[in-house]
Coordinates of C-alpha atoms in Angstrom, one line a residue:
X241 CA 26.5 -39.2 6.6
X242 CA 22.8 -38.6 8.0
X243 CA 24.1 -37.4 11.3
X244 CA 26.4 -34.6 8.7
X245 CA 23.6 -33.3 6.5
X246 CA 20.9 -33.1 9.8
X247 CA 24.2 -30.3 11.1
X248 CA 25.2 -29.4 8.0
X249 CA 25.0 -25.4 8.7
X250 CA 26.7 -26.0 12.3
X251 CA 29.2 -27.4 11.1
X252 CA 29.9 -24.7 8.0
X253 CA 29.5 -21.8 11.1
X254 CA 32.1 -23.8 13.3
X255 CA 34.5 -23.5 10.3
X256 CA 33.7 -20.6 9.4
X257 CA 34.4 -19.6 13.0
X258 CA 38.0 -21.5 12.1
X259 CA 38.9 -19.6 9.4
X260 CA 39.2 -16.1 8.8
X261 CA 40.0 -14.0 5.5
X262 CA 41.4 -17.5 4.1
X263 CA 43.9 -18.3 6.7
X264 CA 43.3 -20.3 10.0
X265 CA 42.7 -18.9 13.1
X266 CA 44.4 -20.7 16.2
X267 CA 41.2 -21.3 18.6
X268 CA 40.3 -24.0 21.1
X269 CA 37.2 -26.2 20.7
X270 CA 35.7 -24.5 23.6
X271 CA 35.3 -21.3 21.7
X272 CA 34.4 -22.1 19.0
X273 CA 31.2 -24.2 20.8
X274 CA 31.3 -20.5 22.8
X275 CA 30.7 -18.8 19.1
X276 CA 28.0 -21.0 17.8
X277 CA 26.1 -20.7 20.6
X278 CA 26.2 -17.3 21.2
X279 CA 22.8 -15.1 21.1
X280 CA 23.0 -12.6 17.9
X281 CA 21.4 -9.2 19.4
X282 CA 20.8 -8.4 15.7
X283 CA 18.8 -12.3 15.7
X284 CA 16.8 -11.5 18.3
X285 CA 15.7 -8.1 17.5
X286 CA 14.9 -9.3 13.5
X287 CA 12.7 -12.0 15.6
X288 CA 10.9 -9.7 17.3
X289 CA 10.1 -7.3 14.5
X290 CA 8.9 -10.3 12.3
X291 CA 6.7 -11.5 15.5
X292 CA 5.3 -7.9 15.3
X293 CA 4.6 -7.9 12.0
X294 CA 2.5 -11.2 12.0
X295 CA 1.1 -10.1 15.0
X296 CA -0.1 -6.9 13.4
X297 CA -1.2 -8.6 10.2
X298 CA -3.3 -11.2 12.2
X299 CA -4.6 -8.0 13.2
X300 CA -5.8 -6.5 10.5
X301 CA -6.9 -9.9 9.3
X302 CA -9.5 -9.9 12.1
X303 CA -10.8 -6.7 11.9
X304 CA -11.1 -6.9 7.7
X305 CA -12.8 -10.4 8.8
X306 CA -15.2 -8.8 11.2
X307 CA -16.0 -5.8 8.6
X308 CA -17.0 -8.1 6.0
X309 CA -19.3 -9.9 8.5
X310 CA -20.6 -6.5 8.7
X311 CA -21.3 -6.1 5.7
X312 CA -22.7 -9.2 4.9
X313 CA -25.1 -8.6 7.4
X314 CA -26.2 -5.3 6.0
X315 CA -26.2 -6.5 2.8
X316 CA -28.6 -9.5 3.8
X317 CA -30.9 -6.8 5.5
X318 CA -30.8 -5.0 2.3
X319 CA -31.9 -7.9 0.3
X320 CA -34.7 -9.1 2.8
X321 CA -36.5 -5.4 2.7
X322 CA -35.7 -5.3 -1.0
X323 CA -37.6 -8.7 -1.7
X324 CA -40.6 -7.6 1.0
X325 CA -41.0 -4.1 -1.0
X326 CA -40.7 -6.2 -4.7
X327 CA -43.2 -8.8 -3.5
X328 CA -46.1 -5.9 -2.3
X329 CA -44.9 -3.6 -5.2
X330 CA -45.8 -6.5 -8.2
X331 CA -48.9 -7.6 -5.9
X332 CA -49.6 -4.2 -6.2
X333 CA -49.4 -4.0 -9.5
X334 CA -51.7 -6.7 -10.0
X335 CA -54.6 -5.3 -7.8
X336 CA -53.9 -2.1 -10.2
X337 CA -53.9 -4.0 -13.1
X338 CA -57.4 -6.3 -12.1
X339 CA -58.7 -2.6 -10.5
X340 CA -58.6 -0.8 -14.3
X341 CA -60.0 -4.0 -16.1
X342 CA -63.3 -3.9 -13.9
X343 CA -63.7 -0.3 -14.6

């Protein structure tokens, strides 16, 4: 029973290979072992356009991953200068501040 359900959908092509429009074809088990294994052109060529397509996403994948990295990287530039400019402009601000309360 195992051994049935593990080649279940060899088993429905081999009959399916059998029988035809609802009546039984007359073929040996030699062809009809020749029509299950037999390469699909159609199979092969849907497997390569799906391996293209994963190849291309993978892709775009690394260069979206390697623009974000980009962009993190300006972004942490951005933040360093920001925070040296906020720290002189409120020290600054201070000195100001002390300079007016001595005059």
């Amino acid at each position: 029973e195992a051994l049935v359900i593990k080649n279940a959908f060899d088993l429905i092509f081999a009959f399916d290979e059998v029988i035809s429009f609802g009546y039984r074809e007359s073929v040996t088990l030699s062809q009809i072992k020749t029509y299950t294994e037999m390469d699909s052109h159609e199979e092969k060529l849907h497997q390569m356009i799906q391996q293209s397509k994963i190849n291309e996403a993978k892709e775009q994948a690394k260069k979206k991953q390697q623009e974000l990295a980009k962009q993190r990287a300006a972004q942490a530039k951005e933040d360093k200068a920001a925070a040296k400019l906020g720290g002189a402009a409120s020290g600054g601000a201070s000195d100001l501040g002390s300079l007016e309360k001595q005059l």
